[in-house]
GROMACS .gro file of C-alpha atoms in nm:
model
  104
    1UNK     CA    1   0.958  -2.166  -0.219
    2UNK     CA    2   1.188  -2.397  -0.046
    3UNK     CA    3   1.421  -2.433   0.272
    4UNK     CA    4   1.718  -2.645   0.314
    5UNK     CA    5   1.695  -2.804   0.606
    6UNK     CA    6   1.962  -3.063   0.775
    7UNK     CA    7   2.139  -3.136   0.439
    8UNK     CA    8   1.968  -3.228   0.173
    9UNK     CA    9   1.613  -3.263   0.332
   10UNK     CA   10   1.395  -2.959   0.184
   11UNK     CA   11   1.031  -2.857   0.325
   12UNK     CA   12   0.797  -2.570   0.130
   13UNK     CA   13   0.704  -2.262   0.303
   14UNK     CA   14   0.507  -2.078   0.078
   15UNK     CA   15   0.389  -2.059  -0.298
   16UNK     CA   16   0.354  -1.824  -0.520
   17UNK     CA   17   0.174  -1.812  -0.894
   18UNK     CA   18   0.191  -1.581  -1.140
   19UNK     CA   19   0.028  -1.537  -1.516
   20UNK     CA   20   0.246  -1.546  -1.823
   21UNK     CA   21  -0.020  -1.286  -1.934
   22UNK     CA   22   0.130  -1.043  -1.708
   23UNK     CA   23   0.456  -1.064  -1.885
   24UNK     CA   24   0.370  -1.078  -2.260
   25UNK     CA   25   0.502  -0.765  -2.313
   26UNK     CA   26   0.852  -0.925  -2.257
   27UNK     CA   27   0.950  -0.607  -2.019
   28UNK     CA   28   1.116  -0.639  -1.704
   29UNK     CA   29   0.918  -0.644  -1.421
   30UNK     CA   30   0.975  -0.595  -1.032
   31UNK     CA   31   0.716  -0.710  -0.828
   32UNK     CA   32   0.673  -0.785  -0.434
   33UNK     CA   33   0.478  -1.081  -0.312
   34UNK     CA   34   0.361  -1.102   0.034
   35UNK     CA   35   0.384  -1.490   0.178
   36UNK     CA   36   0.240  -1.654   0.520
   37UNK     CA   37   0.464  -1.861   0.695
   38UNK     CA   38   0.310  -2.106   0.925
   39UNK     CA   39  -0.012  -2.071   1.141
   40UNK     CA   40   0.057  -1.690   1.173
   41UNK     CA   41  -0.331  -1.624   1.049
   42UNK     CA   42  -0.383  -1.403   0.722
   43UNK     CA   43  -0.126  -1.171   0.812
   44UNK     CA   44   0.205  -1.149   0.574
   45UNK     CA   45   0.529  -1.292   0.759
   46UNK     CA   46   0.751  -1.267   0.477
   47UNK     CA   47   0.792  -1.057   0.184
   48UNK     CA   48   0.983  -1.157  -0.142
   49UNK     CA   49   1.076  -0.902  -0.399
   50UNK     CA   50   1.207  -1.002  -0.742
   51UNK     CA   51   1.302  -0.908  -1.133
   52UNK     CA   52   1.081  -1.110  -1.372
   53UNK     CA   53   1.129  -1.099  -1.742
   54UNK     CA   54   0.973  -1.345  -1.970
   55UNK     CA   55   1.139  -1.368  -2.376
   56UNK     CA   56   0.882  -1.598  -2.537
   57UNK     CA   57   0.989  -1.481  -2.885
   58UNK     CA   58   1.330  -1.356  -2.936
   59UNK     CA   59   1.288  -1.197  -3.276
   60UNK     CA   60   0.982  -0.982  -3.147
   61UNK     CA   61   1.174  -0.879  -2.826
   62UNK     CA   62   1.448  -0.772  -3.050
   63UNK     CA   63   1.235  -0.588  -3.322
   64UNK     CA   64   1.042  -0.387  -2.974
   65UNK     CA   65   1.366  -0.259  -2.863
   66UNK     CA   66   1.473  -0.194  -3.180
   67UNK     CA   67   1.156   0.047  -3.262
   68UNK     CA   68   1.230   0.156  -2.912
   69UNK     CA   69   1.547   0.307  -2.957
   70UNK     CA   70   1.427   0.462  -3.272
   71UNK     CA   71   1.203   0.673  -3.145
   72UNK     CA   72   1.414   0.761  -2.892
   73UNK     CA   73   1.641   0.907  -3.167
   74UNK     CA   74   1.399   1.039  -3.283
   75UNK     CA   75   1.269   1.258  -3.028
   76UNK     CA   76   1.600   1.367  -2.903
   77UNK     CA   77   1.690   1.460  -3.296
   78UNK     CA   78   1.342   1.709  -3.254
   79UNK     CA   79   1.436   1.792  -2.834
   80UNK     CA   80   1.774   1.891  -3.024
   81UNK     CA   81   1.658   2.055  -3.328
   82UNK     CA   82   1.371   2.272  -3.090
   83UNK     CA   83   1.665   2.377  -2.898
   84UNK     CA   84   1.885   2.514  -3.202
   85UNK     CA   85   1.562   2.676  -3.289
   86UNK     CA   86   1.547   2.863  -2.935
   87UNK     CA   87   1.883   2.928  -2.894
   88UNK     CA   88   1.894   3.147  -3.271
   89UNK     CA   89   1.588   3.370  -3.128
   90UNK     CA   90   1.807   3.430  -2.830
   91UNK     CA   91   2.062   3.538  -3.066
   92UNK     CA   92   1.846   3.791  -3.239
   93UNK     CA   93   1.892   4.063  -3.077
   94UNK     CA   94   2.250   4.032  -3.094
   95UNK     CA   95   2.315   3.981  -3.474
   96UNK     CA   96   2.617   4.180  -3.518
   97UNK     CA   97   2.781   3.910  -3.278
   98UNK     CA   98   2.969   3.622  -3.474
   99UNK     CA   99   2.747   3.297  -3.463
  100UNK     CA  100   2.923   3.005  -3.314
  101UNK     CA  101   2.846   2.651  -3.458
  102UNK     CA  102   2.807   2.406  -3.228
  103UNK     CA  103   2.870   1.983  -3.373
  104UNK     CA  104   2.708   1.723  -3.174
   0.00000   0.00000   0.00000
């Protein structure tokens, strides 16, 4: 981490590393890192938070989300269908009552 100081003149104030095997995943990631500014002992002075997200192989990234969002259809097509399912025992008792069809 830098600091601009009197134009173009820049002094470090802290470092920070992190491991690409955190991120292999190739999720977002919001993380907080705690720095020590100066001769202020072991004590934090500064925190930084930040979004990390590492894409090492677009085609993988692309085929996650994709599987993803399928199963996400998926279980809402079973939420939905376990719903229709409650809703026509609800309606038993009242059979002589016209069934309305919902479309989603």
């Amino acid at each position: 981490m830098y600091r601009q100081l009197n134009g173009d003149e820049t002094k470090g104030f802290g470092s920070l590393s992190i491991s690409l095997q955190d991120f292999k995943d190739q999720k977002k990631h919001e993380e907080w890192a705690d720095f020590i500014i100066g001769d202020q002992g072991n004590q934090p002075t500064a925190q930084l938070y930040f979004m990390i997200q590492y894409l090492w192989s677009r085609v993988q990234y692309l085929e996650q989300a994709q599987l993803e969002w399928a199963n996400y259809i998926q279980s809402t097509i079973e939420e939905k269908n376990g719903f229709i399912q409650d809703l026509d025992l609800l309606r038993l008792p009242f059979q002589g009552v016209k069934k309305q069809q919902m479309q989603i």
